[in-house]
PDB file of C-alpha atoms in Angstrom:
ATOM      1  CA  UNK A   1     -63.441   2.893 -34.931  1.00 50.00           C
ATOM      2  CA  UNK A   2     -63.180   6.417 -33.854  1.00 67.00           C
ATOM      3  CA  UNK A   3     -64.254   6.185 -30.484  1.00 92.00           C
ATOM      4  CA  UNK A   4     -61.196   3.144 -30.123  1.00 95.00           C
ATOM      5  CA  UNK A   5     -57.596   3.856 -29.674  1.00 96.00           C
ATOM      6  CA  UNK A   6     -54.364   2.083 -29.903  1.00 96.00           C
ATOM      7  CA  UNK A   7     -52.633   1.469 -27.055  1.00 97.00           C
ATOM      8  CA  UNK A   8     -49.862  -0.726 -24.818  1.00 97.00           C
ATOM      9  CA  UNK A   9     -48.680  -0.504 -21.001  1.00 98.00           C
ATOM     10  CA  UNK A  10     -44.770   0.103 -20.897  1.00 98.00           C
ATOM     11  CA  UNK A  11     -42.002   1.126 -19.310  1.00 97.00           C
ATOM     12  CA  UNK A  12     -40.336   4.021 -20.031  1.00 94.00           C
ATOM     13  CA  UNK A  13     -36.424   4.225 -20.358  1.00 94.00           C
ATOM     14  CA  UNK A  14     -34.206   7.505 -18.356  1.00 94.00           C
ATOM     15  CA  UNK A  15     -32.853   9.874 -20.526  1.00 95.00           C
ATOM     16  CA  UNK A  16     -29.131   8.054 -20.202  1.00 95.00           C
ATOM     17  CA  UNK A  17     -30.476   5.137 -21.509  1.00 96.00           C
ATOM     18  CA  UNK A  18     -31.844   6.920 -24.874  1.00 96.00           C
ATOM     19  CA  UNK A  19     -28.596   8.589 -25.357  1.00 96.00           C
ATOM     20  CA  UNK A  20     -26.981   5.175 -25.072  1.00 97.00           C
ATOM     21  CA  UNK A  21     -29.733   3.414 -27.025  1.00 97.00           C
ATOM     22  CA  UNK A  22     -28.653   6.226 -30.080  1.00 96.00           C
ATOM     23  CA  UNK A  23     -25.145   5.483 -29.515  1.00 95.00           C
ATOM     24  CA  UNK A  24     -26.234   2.105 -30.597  1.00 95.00           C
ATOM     25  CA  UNK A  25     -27.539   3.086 -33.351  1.00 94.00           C
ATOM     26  CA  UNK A  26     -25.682   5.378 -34.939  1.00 92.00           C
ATOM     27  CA  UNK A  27     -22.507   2.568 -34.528  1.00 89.00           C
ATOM     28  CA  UNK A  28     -24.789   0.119 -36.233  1.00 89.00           C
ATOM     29  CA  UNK A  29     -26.022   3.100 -38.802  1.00 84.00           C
ATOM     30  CA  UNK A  30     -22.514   3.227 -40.473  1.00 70.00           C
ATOM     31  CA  UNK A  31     -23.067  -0.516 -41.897  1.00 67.00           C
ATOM     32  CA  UNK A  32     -25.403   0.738 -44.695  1.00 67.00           C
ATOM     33  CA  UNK A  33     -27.656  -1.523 -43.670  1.00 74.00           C
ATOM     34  CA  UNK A  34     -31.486  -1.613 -44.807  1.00 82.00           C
ATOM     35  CA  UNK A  35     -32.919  -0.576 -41.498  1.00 89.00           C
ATOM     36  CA  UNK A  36     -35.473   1.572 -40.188  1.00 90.00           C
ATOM     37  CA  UNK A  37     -34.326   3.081 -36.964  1.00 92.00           C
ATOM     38  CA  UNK A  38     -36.417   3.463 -33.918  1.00 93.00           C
ATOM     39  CA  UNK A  39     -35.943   7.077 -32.836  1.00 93.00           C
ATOM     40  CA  UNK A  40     -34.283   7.204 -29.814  1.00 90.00           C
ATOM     41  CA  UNK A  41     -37.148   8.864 -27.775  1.00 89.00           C
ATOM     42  CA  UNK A  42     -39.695   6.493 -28.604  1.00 92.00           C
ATOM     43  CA  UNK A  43     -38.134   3.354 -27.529  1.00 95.00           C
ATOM     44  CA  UNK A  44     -39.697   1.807 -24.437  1.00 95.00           C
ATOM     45  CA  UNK A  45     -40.202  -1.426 -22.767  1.00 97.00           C
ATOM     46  CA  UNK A  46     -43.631  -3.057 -23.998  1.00 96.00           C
ATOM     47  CA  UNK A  47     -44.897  -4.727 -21.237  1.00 97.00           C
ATOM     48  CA  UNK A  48     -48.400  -5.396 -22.710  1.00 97.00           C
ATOM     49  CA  UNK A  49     -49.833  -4.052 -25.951  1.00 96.00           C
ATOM     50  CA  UNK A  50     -53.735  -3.729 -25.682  1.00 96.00           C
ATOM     51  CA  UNK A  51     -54.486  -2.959 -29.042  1.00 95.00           C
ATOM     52  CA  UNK A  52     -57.497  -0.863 -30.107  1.00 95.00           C
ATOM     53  CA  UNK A  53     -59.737  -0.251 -27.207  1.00 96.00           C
ATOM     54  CA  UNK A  54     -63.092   1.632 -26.708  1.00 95.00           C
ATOM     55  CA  UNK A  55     -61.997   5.014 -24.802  1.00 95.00           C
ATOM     56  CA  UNK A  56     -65.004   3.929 -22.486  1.00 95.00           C
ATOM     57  CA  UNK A  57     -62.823   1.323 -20.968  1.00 95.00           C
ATOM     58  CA  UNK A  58     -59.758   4.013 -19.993  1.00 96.00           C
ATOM     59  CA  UNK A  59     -61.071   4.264 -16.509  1.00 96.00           C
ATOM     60  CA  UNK A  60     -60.734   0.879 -15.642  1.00 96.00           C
ATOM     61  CA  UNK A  61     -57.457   0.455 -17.911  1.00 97.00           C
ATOM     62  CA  UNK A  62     -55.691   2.823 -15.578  1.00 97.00           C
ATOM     63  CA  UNK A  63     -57.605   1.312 -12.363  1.00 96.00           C
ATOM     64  CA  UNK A  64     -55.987  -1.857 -13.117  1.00 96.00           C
ATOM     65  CA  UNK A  65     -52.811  -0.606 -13.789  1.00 97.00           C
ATOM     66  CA  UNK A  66     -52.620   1.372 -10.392  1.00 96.00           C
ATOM     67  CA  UNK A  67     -53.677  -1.900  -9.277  1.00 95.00           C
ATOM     68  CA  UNK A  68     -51.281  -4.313 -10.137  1.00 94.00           C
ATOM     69  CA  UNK A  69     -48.233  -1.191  -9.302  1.00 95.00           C
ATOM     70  CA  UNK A  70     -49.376  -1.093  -5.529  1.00 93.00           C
ATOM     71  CA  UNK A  71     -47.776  -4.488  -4.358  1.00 89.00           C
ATOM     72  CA  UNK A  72     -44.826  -4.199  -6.494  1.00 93.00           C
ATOM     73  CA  UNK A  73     -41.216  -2.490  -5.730  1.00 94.00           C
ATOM     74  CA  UNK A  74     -39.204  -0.190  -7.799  1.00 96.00           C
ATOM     75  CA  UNK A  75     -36.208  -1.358  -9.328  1.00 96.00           C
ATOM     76  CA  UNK A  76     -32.994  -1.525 -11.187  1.00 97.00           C
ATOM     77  CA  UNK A  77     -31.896  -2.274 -15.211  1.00 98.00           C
ATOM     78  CA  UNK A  78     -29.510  -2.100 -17.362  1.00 97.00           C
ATOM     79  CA  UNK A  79     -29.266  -1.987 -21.066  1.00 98.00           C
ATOM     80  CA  UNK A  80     -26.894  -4.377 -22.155  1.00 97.00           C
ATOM     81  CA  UNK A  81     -25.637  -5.985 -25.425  1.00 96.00           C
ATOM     82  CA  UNK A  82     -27.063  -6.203 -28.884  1.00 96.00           C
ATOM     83  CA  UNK A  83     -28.972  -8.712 -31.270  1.00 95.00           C
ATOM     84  CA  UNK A  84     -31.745  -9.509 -33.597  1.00 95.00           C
ATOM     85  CA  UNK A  85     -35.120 -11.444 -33.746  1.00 95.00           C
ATOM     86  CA  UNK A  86     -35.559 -14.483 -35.040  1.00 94.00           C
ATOM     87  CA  UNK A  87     -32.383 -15.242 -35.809  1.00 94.00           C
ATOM     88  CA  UNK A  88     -29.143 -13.756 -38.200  1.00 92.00           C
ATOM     89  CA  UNK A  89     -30.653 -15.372 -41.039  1.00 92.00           C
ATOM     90  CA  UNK A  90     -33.850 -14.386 -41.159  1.00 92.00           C
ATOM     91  CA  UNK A  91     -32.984 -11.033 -38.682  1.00 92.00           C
ATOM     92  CA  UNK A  92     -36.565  -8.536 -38.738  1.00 93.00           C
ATOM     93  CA  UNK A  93     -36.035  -6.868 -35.242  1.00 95.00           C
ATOM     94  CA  UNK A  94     -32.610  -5.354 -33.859  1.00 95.00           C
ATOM     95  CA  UNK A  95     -32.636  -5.266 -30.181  1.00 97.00           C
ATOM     96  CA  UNK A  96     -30.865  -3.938 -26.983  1.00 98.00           C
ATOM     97  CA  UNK A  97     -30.802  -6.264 -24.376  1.00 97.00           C
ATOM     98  CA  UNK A  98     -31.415  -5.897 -20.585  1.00 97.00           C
ATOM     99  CA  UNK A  99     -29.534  -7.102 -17.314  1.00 97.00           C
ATOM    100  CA  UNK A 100     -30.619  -6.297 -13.422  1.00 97.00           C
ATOM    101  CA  UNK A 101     -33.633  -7.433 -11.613  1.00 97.00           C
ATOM    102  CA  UNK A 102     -35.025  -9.380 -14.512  1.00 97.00           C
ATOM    103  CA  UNK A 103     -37.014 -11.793 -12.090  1.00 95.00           C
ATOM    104  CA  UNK A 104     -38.851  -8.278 -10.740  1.00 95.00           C
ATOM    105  CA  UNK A 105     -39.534  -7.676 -14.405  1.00 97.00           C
ATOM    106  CA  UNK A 106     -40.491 -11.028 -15.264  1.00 96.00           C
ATOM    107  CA  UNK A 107     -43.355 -10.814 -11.802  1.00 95.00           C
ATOM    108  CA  UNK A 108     -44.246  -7.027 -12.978  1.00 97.00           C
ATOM    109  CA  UNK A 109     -44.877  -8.341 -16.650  1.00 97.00           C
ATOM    110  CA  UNK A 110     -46.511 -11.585 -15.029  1.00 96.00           C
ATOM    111  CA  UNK A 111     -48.818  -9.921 -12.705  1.00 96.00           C
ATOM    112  CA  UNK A 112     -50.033  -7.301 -15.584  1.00 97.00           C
ATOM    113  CA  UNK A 113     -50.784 -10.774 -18.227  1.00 96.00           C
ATOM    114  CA  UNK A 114     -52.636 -11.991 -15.352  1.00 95.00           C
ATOM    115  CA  UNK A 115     -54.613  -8.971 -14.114  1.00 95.00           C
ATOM    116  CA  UNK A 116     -55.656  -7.824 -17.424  1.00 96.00           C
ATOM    117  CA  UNK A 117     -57.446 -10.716 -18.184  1.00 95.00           C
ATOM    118  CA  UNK A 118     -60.365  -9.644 -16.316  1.00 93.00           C
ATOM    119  CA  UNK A 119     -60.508  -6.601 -18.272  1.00 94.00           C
ATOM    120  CA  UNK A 120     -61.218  -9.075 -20.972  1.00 94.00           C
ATOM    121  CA  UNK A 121     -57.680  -8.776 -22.789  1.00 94.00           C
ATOM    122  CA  UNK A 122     -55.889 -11.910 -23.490  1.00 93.00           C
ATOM    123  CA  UNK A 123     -52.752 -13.518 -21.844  1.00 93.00           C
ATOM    124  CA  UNK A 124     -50.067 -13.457 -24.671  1.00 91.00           C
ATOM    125  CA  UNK A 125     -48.826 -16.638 -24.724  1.00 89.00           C
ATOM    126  CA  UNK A 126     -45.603 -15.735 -26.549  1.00 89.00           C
ATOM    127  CA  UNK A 127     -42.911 -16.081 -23.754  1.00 91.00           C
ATOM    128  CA  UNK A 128     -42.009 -12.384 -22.315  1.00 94.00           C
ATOM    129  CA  UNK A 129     -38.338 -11.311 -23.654  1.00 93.00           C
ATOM    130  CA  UNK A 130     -37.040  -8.252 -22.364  1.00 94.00           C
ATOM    131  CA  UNK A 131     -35.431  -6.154 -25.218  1.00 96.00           C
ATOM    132  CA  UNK A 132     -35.494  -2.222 -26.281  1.00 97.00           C
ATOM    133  CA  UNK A 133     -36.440  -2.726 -30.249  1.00 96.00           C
ATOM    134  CA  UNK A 134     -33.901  -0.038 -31.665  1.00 96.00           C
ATOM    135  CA  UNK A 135     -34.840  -1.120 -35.566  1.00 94.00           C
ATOM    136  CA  UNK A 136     -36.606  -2.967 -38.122  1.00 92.00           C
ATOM    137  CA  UNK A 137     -34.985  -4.277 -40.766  1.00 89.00           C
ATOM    138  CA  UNK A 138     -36.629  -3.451 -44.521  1.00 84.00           C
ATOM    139  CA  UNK A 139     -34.921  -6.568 -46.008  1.00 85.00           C
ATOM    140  CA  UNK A 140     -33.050  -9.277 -44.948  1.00 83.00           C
ATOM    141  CA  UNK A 141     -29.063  -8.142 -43.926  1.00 83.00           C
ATOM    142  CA  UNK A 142     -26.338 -10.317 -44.866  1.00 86.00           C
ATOM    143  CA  UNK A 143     -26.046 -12.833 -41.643  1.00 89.00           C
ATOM    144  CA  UNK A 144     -22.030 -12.715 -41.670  1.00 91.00           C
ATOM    145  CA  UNK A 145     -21.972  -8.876 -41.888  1.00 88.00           C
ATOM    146  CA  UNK A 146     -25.056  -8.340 -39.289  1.00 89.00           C
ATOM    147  CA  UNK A 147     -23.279 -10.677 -37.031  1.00 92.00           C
ATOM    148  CA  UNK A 148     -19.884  -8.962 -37.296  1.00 92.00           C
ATOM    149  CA  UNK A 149     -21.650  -5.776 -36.584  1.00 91.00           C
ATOM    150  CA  UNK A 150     -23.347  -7.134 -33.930  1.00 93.00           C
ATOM    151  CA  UNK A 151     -20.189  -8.852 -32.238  1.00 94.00           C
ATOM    152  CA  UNK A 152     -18.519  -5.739 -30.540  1.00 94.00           C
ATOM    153  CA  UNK A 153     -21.579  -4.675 -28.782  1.00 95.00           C
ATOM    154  CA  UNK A 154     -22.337  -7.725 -26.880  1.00 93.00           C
ATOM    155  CA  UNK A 155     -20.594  -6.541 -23.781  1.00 94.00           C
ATOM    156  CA  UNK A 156     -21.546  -2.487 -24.112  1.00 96.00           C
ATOM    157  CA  UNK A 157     -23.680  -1.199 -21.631  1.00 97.00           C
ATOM    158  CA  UNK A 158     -25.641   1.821 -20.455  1.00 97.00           C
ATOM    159  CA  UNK A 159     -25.741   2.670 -16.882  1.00 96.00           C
ATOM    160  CA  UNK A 160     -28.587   1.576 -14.742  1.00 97.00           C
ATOM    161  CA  UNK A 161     -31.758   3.273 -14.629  1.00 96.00           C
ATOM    162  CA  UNK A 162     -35.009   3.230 -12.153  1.00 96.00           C
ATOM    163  CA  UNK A 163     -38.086   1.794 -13.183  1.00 96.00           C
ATOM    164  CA  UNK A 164     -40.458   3.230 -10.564  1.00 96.00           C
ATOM    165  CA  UNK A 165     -43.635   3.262 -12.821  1.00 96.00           C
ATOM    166  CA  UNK A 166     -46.017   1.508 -16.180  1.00 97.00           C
ATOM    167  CA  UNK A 167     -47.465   4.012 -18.248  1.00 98.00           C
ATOM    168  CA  UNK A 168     -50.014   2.884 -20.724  1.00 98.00           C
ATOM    169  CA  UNK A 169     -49.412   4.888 -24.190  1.00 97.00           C
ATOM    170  CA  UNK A 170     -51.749   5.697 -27.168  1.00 97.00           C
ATOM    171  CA  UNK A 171     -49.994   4.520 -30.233  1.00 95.00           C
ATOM    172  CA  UNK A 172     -51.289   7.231 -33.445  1.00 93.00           C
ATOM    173  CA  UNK A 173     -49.896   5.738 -36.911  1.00 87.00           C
ATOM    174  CA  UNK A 174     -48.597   8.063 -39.167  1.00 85.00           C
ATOM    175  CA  UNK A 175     -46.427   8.058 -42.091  1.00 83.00           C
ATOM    176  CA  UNK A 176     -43.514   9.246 -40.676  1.00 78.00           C
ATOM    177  CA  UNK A 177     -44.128   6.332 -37.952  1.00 79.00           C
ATOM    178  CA  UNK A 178     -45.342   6.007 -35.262  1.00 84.00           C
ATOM    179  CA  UNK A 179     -46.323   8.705 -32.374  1.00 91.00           C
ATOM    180  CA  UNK A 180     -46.928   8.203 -28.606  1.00 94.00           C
ATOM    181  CA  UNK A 181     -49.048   9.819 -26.301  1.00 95.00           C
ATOM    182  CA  UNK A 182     -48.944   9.261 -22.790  1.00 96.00           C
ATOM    183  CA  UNK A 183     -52.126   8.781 -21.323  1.00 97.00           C
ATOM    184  CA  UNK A 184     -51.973   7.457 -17.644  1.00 97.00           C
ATOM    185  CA  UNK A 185     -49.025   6.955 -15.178  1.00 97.00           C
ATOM    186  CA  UNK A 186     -48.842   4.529 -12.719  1.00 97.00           C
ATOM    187  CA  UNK A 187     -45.874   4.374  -9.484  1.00 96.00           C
ATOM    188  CA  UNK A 188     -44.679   1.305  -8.143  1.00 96.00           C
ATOM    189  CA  UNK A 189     -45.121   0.583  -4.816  1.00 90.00           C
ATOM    190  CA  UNK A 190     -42.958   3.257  -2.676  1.00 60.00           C
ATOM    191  CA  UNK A 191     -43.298   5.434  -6.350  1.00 49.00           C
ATOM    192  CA  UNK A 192     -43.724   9.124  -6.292  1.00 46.00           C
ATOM    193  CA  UNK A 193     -47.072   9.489  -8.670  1.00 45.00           C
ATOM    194  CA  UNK A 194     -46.222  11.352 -11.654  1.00 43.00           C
ATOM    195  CA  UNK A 195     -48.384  14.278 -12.405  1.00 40.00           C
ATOM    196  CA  UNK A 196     -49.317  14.460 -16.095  1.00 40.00           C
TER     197      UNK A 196
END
């Protein structure tokens, strides 16, 4: 296992965003609610998570990511509303949702599923919902008392933001949670390549 890392492709989220994505947070913080909080500056979009791969196959990782990026546009989201996965009753992930050009998202995250394959990862054949995970929750919340919380926010929303690259981040475990490296940048098509 040591020469294999843990990693996803993703988008990252501007600066506005994670100050909003806080906000968020700390309104949703005052319920006393058993939740482990994303921190703000690690919360991303996952657009693929790889899993553990052999560092031998970085090269071609970040081949196919520059790939896929060439034929593919930069564009616009926003982070909008709040809510939970599965379901108030059984709620294990609190989410931000996302508005804008959802169908470029949907071909972005499409075209990566499809690409990858050939690097022998496998399509996911859960269907692709676009969220920012802000929190976990450590036991079940009262449904009626998530929901209120979750009422007011259903209309709040950050300004937009650019998504003009994927990056494709090492995940390292640790106690404290998790910590990400970024290992590879790719622009979209008309990007400005990031030096890292």
């Amino acid at each position: 296992m040591a020469n294999t890392i843990r990693t996803f492709v993703a988008l990252p989220v501007s600066d506005a965003v994670s100050e909003f994505l806080k906000q968020i947070q700390e309104r949703l913080r005052s319920s006393r609610t058993n939740i482990r909080w994303v921190p703000a500056t690690n919360i991303h979009l996952t657009l693929k998570f790889l899993g553990d791969i052999d560092l031998s196959t970085l090269p071609a990782t970040r081949a196919q990511m520059d790939a896929v990026t060439r034929s593919i546009a930069p564009f616009t989201l926003t982070a909008k509303g709040a809510g939970v996965f599965p379901n108030l009753r059984q709620a294990r992930v609190l989410w931000v949702g996302l508005t804008g050009d959802i169908d470029q998202l949907g071909l972005l995250q499409n075209t990566i599923e499809s690409e990858f394959v050939s690097l022998g990862f496998k399509r996911d054949r859960r269907p692709f919902r676009a969220h920012l995970t802000i929190g976990r929750t450590r036991q079940r919340p009262d449904p009626k008392v998530l929901g209120a919380l979750l009422e007011p926010l259903k209309d709040a929303s950050s300004e937009p933001f650019r998504i003009d690259q994927i990056r494709l981040y090492q995940s390292v475990l640790k106690p404290s949670g998790a910590e990400y490296k970024m290992l590879h940048a790719a622009p979209l098509a008309a990007g400005t390549r990031m030096k890292i």
